[in-house]
Amino acid sequence: MNRAALRDLLQTQRRSIWPQDVGLSPRSKSGLYQGEVATLLHVSVQTYRRLEQGQPHIPDFDLLARVARLFHLNEVEWADLCRYARDCDPPHPIRPNSGLEIPAAWAEFIAGIPHPAWVTDQQWNVLAFNEAWAEVHAAGRPPANHMEWMLLDRSARDTLIDWETYWLPSVLTELRTAVDALKDDPTLREIERAVRNDAIVGPRYASLPRAHTSTDGEHRPLWHHKRGPIWVTLLSSMPSDSPRARFGGLLLRSERPHGPRRMLTAPQRPLDLGQAAA
């Protein structure tokens, strides 16, 4: 337990809530009293006070989740709360639609990127994409679900050159990882069922070792509808407030890059402790 960080997080959030936003009588200043928080959480004042002060006990996840929802914590803050209070990651997202929605500003951001780019939710449904990604496809529009397309749509095997060698293993691993993490997701389960029943990908999936994979920075061959055969470098990241949603992009290459994957690091600078203290 990180008592100081837990206290700072809860006090900051408690003092930012307007009483009228949680059903209490309006006041001219934001902030809730500890007793008001306890009443809203249906716990004793002592129980909430001990939590905020980080007194030696391990709070259960149900109480932490009720606090997170009352204080309107985002997913990053919810993760911080669990780590500060219990020294572990949260057992589940705090919002019902977390992983299925992203801030709308992502669409505007992606539209301004010159390279093919998109965002998908945790089910690999495409939430936003740009014109450069649409131009890759003969139909002038990307598929609605990237996972379903890459594994089950025959057109993907023309677009994703050497599909069985370069693309299939990592995509199957991504599906296995997602299904293991989101066992109750109906869309992922339906995609997995179709994959298991497919004559080509089914046997590969059944014999797949349980391992994680990362394609960030990897190179793959691809057929571009307007440019023909090219190489691409895959880029991926995760919106911090939407766990398991994905931002993806491609850097287009005229030929395959060679050599080890290049990494960026900050320049090493000697730290002047005297100047830092001043």
JSON list of N, CA, C and O in Angstrom, two decimals, residues 33-70:
[
{"chain": "A", "resi": 33, "resn": "TYR", "atom": "N", "xyz": [-17.48, 16.51, 2.13]},
{"chain": "A", "resi": 33, "resn": "TYR", "atom": "CA", "xyz": [-16.94, 16.14, 3.43]},
{"chain": "A", "resi": 33, "resn": "TYR", "atom": "C", "xyz": [-16.82, 14.61, 3.49]},
{"chain": "A", "resi": 33, "resn": "TYR", "atom": "O", "xyz": [-17.53, 13.88, 2.79]},
{"chain": "A", "resi": 34, "resn": "GLN", "atom": "N", "xyz": [-15.92, 14.14, 4.35]},
{"chain": "A", "resi": 34, "resn": "GLN", "atom": "CA", "xyz": [-15.75, 12.70, 4.48]},
{"chain": "A", "resi": 34, "resn": "GLN", "atom": "C", "xyz": [-17.05, 12.02, 4.89]},
{"chain": "A", "resi": 34, "resn": "GLN", "atom": "O", "xyz": [-17.36, 10.92, 4.42]},
{"chain": "A", "resi": 35, "resn": "GLY", "atom": "N", "xyz": [-17.83, 12.67, 5.76]},
{"chain": "A", "resi": 35, "resn": "GLY", "atom": "CA", "xyz": [-19.10, 12.09, 6.18]},
{"chain": "A", "resi": 35, "resn": "GLY", "atom": "C", "xyz": [-20.08, 11.96, 5.03]},
{"chain": "A", "resi": 35, "resn": "GLY", "atom": "O", "xyz": [-20.84, 10.99, 4.95]},
{"chain": "A", "resi": 36, "resn": "GLU", "atom": "N", "xyz": [-20.07, 12.93, 4.12]},
{"chain": "A", "resi": 36, "resn": "GLU", "atom": "CA", "xyz": [-20.96, 12.87, 2.95]},
{"chain": "A", "resi": 36, "resn": "GLU", "atom": "C", "xyz": [-20.54, 11.72, 2.03]},
{"chain": "A", "resi": 36, "resn": "GLU", "atom": "O", "xyz": [-21.39, 11.00, 1.49]},
{"chain": "A", "resi": 37, "resn": "VAL", "atom": "N", "xyz": [-19.24, 11.57, 1.85]},
{"chain": "A", "resi": 37, "resn": "VAL", "atom": "CA", "xyz": [-18.75, 10.45, 1.03]},
{"chain": "A", "resi": 37, "resn": "VAL", "atom": "C", "xyz": [-19.17, 9.13, 1.64]},
{"chain": "A", "resi": 37, "resn": "VAL", "atom": "O", "xyz": [-19.66, 8.23, 0.95]},
{"chain": "A", "resi": 38, "resn": "ALA", "atom": "N", "xyz": [-19.01, 9.00, 2.96]},
{"chain": "A", "resi": 38, "resn": "ALA", "atom": "CA", "xyz": [-19.38, 7.76, 3.63]},
{"chain": "A", "resi": 38, "resn": "ALA", "atom": "C", "xyz": [-20.87, 7.45, 3.45]},
{"chain": "A", "resi": 38, "resn": "ALA", "atom": "O", "xyz": [-21.25, 6.30, 3.18]},
{"chain": "A", "resi": 39, "resn": "THR", "atom": "N", "xyz": [-21.71, 8.47, 3.57]},
{"chain": "A", "resi": 39, "resn": "THR", "atom": "CA", "xyz": [-23.15, 8.27, 3.38]},
{"chain": "A", "resi": 39, "resn": "THR", "atom": "C", "xyz": [-23.46, 7.81, 1.97]},
{"chain": "A", "resi": 39, "resn": "THR", "atom": "O", "xyz": [-24.27, 6.89, 1.76]},
{"chain": "A", "resi": 40, "resn": "LEU", "atom": "N", "xyz": [-22.84, 8.44, 0.99]},
{"chain": "A", "resi": 40, "resn": "LEU", "atom": "CA", "xyz": [-23.08, 8.07, -0.40]},
{"chain": "A", "resi": 40, "resn": "LEU", "atom": "C", "xyz": [-22.57, 6.67, -0.72]},
{"chain": "A", "resi": 40, "resn": "LEU", "atom": "O", "xyz": [-23.11, 5.99, -1.61]},
{"chain": "A", "resi": 41, "resn": "LEU", "atom": "N", "xyz": [-21.54, 6.23, 0.00]},
{"chain": "A", "resi": 41, "resn": "LEU", "atom": "CA", "xyz": [-20.99, 4.90, -0.21]},
{"chain": "A", "resi": 41, "resn": "LEU", "atom": "C", "xyz": [-21.69, 3.84, 0.64]},
{"chain": "A", "resi": 41, "resn": "LEU", "atom": "O", "xyz": [-21.40, 2.64, 0.48]},
{"chain": "A", "resi": 42, "resn": "HIS", "atom": "N", "xyz": [-22.55, 4.28, 1.57]},
{"chain": "A", "resi": 42, "resn": "HIS", "atom": "CA", "xyz": [-23.25, 3.37, 2.48]},
{"chain": "A", "resi": 42, "resn": "HIS", "atom": "C", "xyz": [-22.25, 2.63, 3.38]},
{"chain": "A", "resi": 42, "resn": "HIS", "atom": "O", "xyz": [-22.36, 1.41, 3.60]},
{"chain": "A", "resi": 43, "resn": "VAL", "atom": "N", "xyz": [-21.27, 3.37, 3.90]},
{"chain": "A", "resi": 43, "resn": "VAL", "atom": "CA", "xyz": [-20.31, 2.83, 4.87]},
{"chain": "A", "resi": 43, "resn": "VAL", "atom": "C", "xyz": [-20.23, 3.81, 6.02]},
{"chain": "A", "resi": 43, "resn": "VAL", "atom": "O", "xyz": [-20.72, 4.95, 5.95]},
{"chain": "A", "resi": 44, "resn": "SER", "atom": "N", "xyz": [-19.58, 3.40, 7.08]},
{"chain": "A", "resi": 44, "resn": "SER", "atom": "CA", "xyz": [-19.40, 4.30, 8.21]},
{"chain": "A", "resi": 44, "resn": "SER", "atom": "C", "xyz": [-18.34, 5.35, 7.89]},
{"chain": "A", "resi": 44, "resn": "SER", "atom": "O", "xyz": [-17.50, 5.15, 7.01]},
{"chain": "A", "resi": 45, "resn": "VAL", "atom": "N", "xyz": [-18.42, 6.47, 8.61]},
{"chain": "A", "resi": 45, "resn": "VAL", "atom": "CA", "xyz": [-17.40, 7.51, 8.43]},
{"chain": "A", "resi": 45, "resn": "VAL", "atom": "C", "xyz": [-16.02, 6.95, 8.75]},
{"chain": "A", "resi": 45, "resn": "VAL", "atom": "O", "xyz": [-15.04, 7.25, 8.07]},
{"chain": "A", "resi": 46, "resn": "GLN", "atom": "N", "xyz": [-15.93, 6.10, 9.76]},
{"chain": "A", "resi": 46, "resn": "GLN", "atom": "CA", "xyz": [-14.65, 5.52, 10.13]},
{"chain": "A", "resi": 46, "resn": "GLN", "atom": "C", "xyz": [-14.07, 4.67, 9.00]},
{"chain": "A", "resi": 46, "resn": "GLN", "atom": "O", "xyz": [-12.86, 4.68, 8.75]},
{"chain": "A", "resi": 47, "resn": "THR", "atom": "N", "xyz": [-14.95, 3.94, 8.32]},
{"chain": "A", "resi": 47, "resn": "THR", "atom": "CA", "xyz": [-14.48, 3.08, 7.22]},
{"chain": "A", "resi": 47, "resn": "THR", "atom": "C", "xyz": [-13.88, 3.92, 6.11]},
{"chain": "A", "resi": 47, "resn": "THR", "atom": "O", "xyz": [-12.78, 3.62, 5.61]},
{"chain": "A", "resi": 48, "resn": "TYR", "atom": "N", "xyz": [-14.60, 5.00, 5.70]},
{"chain": "A", "resi": 48, "resn": "TYR", "atom": "CA", "xyz": [-14.03, 5.82, 4.64]},
{"chain": "A", "resi": 48, "resn": "TYR", "atom": "C", "xyz": [-12.79, 6.57, 5.11]},
{"chain": "A", "resi": 48, "resn": "TYR", "atom": "O", "xyz": [-11.81, 6.69, 4.37]},
{"chain": "A", "resi": 49, "resn": "ARG", "atom": "N", "xyz": [-12.82, 7.05, 6.35]},
{"chain": "A", "resi": 49, "resn": "ARG", "atom": "CA", "xyz": [-11.66, 7.80, 6.85]},
{"chain": "A", "resi": 49, "resn": "ARG", "atom": "C", "xyz": [-10.41, 6.92, 6.87]},
{"chain": "A", "resi": 49, "resn": "ARG", "atom": "O", "xyz": [-9.32, 7.35, 6.51]},
{"chain": "A", "resi": 50, "resn": "ARG", "atom": "N", "xyz": [-10.57, 5.66, 7.27]},
{"chain": "A", "resi": 50, "resn": "ARG", "atom": "CA", "xyz": [-9.43, 4.75, 7.29]},
{"chain": "A", "resi": 50, "resn": "ARG", "atom": "C", "xyz": [-8.89, 4.53, 5.88]},
{"chain": "A", "resi": 50, "resn": "ARG", "atom": "O", "xyz": [-7.68, 4.46, 5.67]},
{"chain": "A", "resi": 51, "resn": "LEU", "atom": "N", "xyz": [-9.80, 4.43, 4.90]},
{"chain": "A", "resi": 51, "resn": "LEU", "atom": "CA", "xyz": [-9.37, 4.25, 3.52]},
{"chain": "A", "resi": 51, "resn": "LEU", "atom": "C", "xyz": [-8.57, 5.46, 3.05]},
{"chain": "A", "resi": 51, "resn": "LEU", "atom": "O", "xyz": [-7.47, 5.31, 2.49]},
{"chain": "A", "resi": 52, "resn": "GLU", "atom": "N", "xyz": [-9.11, 6.64, 3.28]},
{"chain": "A", "resi": 52, "resn": "GLU", "atom": "CA", "xyz": [-8.44, 7.85, 2.79]},
{"chain": "A", "resi": 52, "resn": "GLU", "atom": "C", "xyz": [-7.10, 8.07, 3.49]},
{"chain": "A", "resi": 52, "resn": "GLU", "atom": "O", "xyz": [-6.15, 8.57, 2.89]},
{"chain": "A", "resi": 53, "resn": "GLN", "atom": "N", "xyz": [-7.00, 7.68, 4.73]},
{"chain": "A", "resi": 53, "resn": "GLN", "atom": "CA", "xyz": [-5.76, 7.85, 5.47]},
{"chain": "A", "resi": 53, "resn": "GLN", "atom": "C", "xyz": [-4.78, 6.70, 5.24]},
{"chain": "A", "resi": 53, "resn": "GLN", "atom": "O", "xyz": [-3.64, 6.77, 5.69]},
{"chain": "A", "resi": 54, "resn": "GLY", "atom": "N", "xyz": [-5.23, 5.67, 4.53]},
{"chain": "A", "resi": 54, "resn": "GLY", "atom": "CA", "xyz": [-4.34, 4.56, 4.25]},
{"chain": "A", "resi": 54, "resn": "GLY", "atom": "C", "xyz": [-3.96, 3.80, 5.50]},
{"chain": "A", "resi": 54, "resn": "GLY", "atom": "O", "xyz": [-2.83, 3.32, 5.63]},
{"chain": "A", "resi": 55, "resn": "GLN", "atom": "N", "xyz": [-4.89, 3.68, 6.42]},
{"chain": "A", "resi": 55, "resn": "GLN", "atom": "CA", "xyz": [-4.59, 2.96, 7.65]},
{"chain": "A", "resi": 55, "resn": "GLN", "atom": "C", "xyz": [-4.43, 1.47, 7.35]},
{"chain": "A", "resi": 55, "resn": "GLN", "atom": "O", "xyz": [-4.99, 0.97, 6.37]},
{"chain": "A", "resi": 56, "resn": "PRO", "atom": "N", "xyz": [-3.64, 0.78, 8.17]},
{"chain": "A", "resi": 56, "resn": "PRO", "atom": "CA", "xyz": [-3.23, -0.60, 7.84]},
{"chain": "A", "resi": 56, "resn": "PRO", "atom": "C", "xyz": [-4.39, -1.57, 7.73]},
{"chain": "A", "resi": 56, "resn": "PRO", "atom": "O", "xyz": [-4.79, -2.19, 8.71]},
{"chain": "A", "resi": 57, "resn": "HIS", "atom": "N", "xyz": [-4.94, -1.69, 6.56]},
{"chain": "A", "resi": 57, "resn": "HIS", "atom": "CA", "xyz": [-5.89, -2.74, 6.24]},
{"chain": "A", "resi": 57, "resn": "HIS", "atom": "C", "xyz": [-5.97, -2.79, 4.73]},
{"chain": "A", "resi": 57, "resn": "HIS", "atom": "O", "xyz": [-5.57, -1.85, 4.04]},
{"chain": "A", "resi": 58, "resn": "ILE", "atom": "N", "xyz": [-6.46, -3.87, 4.19]},
{"chain": "A", "resi": 58, "resn": "ILE", "atom": "CA", "xyz": [-6.57, -4.03, 2.74]},
{"chain": "A", "resi": 58, "resn": "ILE", "atom": "C", "xyz": [-8.03, -3.87, 2.35]},
{"chain": "A", "resi": 58, "resn": "ILE", "atom": "O", "xyz": [-8.86, -4.74, 2.64]},
{"chain": "A", "resi": 59, "resn": "PRO", "atom": "N", "xyz": [-8.41, -2.77, 1.71]},
{"chain": "A", "resi": 59, "resn": "PRO", "atom": "CA", "xyz": [-9.82, -2.57, 1.32]},
{"chain": "A", "resi": 59, "resn": "PRO", "atom": "C", "xyz": [-10.21, -3.54, 0.21]},
{"chain": "A", "resi": 59, "resn": "PRO", "atom": "O", "xyz": [-9.39, -3.91, -0.63]},
{"chain": "A", "resi": 60, "resn": "ASP", "atom": "N", "xyz": [-11.48, -3.96, 0.22]},
{"chain": "A", "resi": 60, "resn": "ASP", "atom": "CA", "xyz": [-11.91, -4.88, -0.83]},
{"chain": "A", "resi": 60, "resn": "ASP", "atom": "C", "xyz": [-12.18, -4.10, -2.11]},
{"chain": "A", "resi": 60, "resn": "ASP", "atom": "O", "xyz": [-12.39, -2.88, -2.11]},
{"chain": "A", "resi": 61, "resn": "PHE", "atom": "N", "xyz": [-12.17, -4.82, -3.23]},
{"chain": "A", "resi": 61, "resn": "PHE", "atom": "CA", "xyz": [-12.33, -4.19, -4.54]},
{"chain": "A", "resi": 61, "resn": "PHE", "atom": "C", "xyz": [-13.71, -3.57, -4.69]},
{"chain": "A", "resi": 61, "resn": "PHE", "atom": "O", "xyz": [-13.88, -2.58, -5.42]},
{"chain": "A", "resi": 62, "resn": "ASP", "atom": "N", "xyz": [-14.73, -4.13, -4.04]},
{"chain": "A", "resi": 62, "resn": "ASP", "atom": "CA", "xyz": [-16.07, -3.56, -4.16]},
{"chain": "A", "resi": 62, "resn": "ASP", "atom": "C", "xyz": [-16.11, -2.14, -3.62]},
{"chain": "A", "resi": 62, "resn": "ASP", "atom": "O", "xyz": [-16.68, -1.24, -4.24]},
{"chain": "A", "resi": 63, "resn": "LEU", "atom": "N", "xyz": [-15.48, -1.92, -2.46]},
{"chain": "A", "resi": 63, "resn": "LEU", "atom": "CA", "xyz": [-15.44, -0.57, -1.91]},
{"chain": "A", "resi": 63, "resn": "LEU", "atom": "C", "xyz": [-14.65, 0.35, -2.82]},
{"chain": "A", "resi": 63, "resn": "LEU", "atom": "O", "xyz": [-15.07, 1.49, -3.09]},
{"chain": "A", "resi": 64, "resn": "LEU", "atom": "N", "xyz": [-13.52, -0.10, -3.31]},
{"chain": "A", "resi": 64, "resn": "LEU", "atom": "CA", "xyz": [-12.71, 0.74, -4.21]},
{"chain": "A", "resi": 64, "resn": "LEU", "atom": "C", "xyz": [-13.48, 1.09, -5.47]},
{"chain": "A", "resi": 64, "resn": "LEU", "atom": "O", "xyz": [-13.41, 2.23, -5.95]},
{"chain": "A", "resi": 65, "resn": "ALA", "atom": "N", "xyz": [-14.24, 0.15, -6.00]},
{"chain": "A", "resi": 65, "resn": "ALA", "atom": "CA", "xyz": [-15.01, 0.42, -7.22]},
{"chain": "A", "resi": 65, "resn": "ALA", "atom": "C", "xyz": [-16.11, 1.44, -6.95]},
{"chain": "A", "resi": 65, "resn": "ALA", "atom": "O", "xyz": [-16.37, 2.32, -7.78]},
{"chain": "A", "resi": 66, "resn": "ARG", "atom": "N", "xyz": [-16.77, 1.35, -5.79]},
{"chain": "A", "resi": 66, "resn": "ARG", "atom": "CA", "xyz": [-17.81, 2.34, -5.46]},
{"chain": "A", "resi": 66, "resn": "ARG", "atom": "C", "xyz": [-17.21, 3.73, -5.30]},
{"chain": "A", "resi": 66, "resn": "ARG", "atom": "O", "xyz": [-17.80, 4.72, -5.72]},
{"chain": "A", "resi": 67, "resn": "VAL", "atom": "N", "xyz": [-16.03, 3.80, -4.70]},
{"chain": "A", "resi": 67, "resn": "VAL", "atom": "CA", "xyz": [-15.34, 5.09, -4.58]},
{"chain": "A", "resi": 67, "resn": "VAL", "atom": "C", "xyz": [-15.01, 5.63, -5.97]},
{"chain": "A", "resi": 67, "resn": "VAL", "atom": "O", "xyz": [-15.23, 6.81, -6.26]},
{"chain": "A", "resi": 68, "resn": "ALA", "atom": "N", "xyz": [-14.48, 4.77, -6.84]},
{"chain": "A", "resi": 68, "resn": "ALA", "atom": "CA", "xyz": [-14.07, 5.20, -8.17]},
{"chain": "A", "resi": 68, "resn": "ALA", "atom": "C", "xyz": [-15.26, 5.73, -8.96]},
{"chain": "A", "resi": 68, "resn": "ALA", "atom": "O", "xyz": [-15.15, 6.75, -9.66]},
{"chain": "A", "resi": 69, "resn": "ARG", "atom": "N", "xyz": [-16.41, 5.08, -8.84]},
{"chain": "A", "resi": 69, "resn": "ARG", "atom": "CA", "xyz": [-17.59, 5.54, -9.58]},
{"chain": "A", "resi": 69, "resn": "ARG", "atom": "C", "xyz": [-18.15, 6.83, -8.98]},
{"chain": "A", "resi": 69, "resn": "ARG", "atom": "O", "xyz": [-18.58, 7.72, -9.72]},
{"chain": "A", "resi": 70, "resn": "LEU", "atom": "N", "xyz": [-18.14, 6.94, -7.67]},
{"chain": "A", "resi": 70, "resn": "LEU", "atom": "CA", "xyz": [-18.61, 8.17, -7.04]},
{"chain": "A", "resi": 70, "resn": "LEU", "atom": "C", "xyz": [-17.74, 9.35, -7.43]},
{"chain": "A", "resi": 70, "resn": "LEU", "atom": "O", "xyz": [-18.25, 10.44, -7.70]}
]
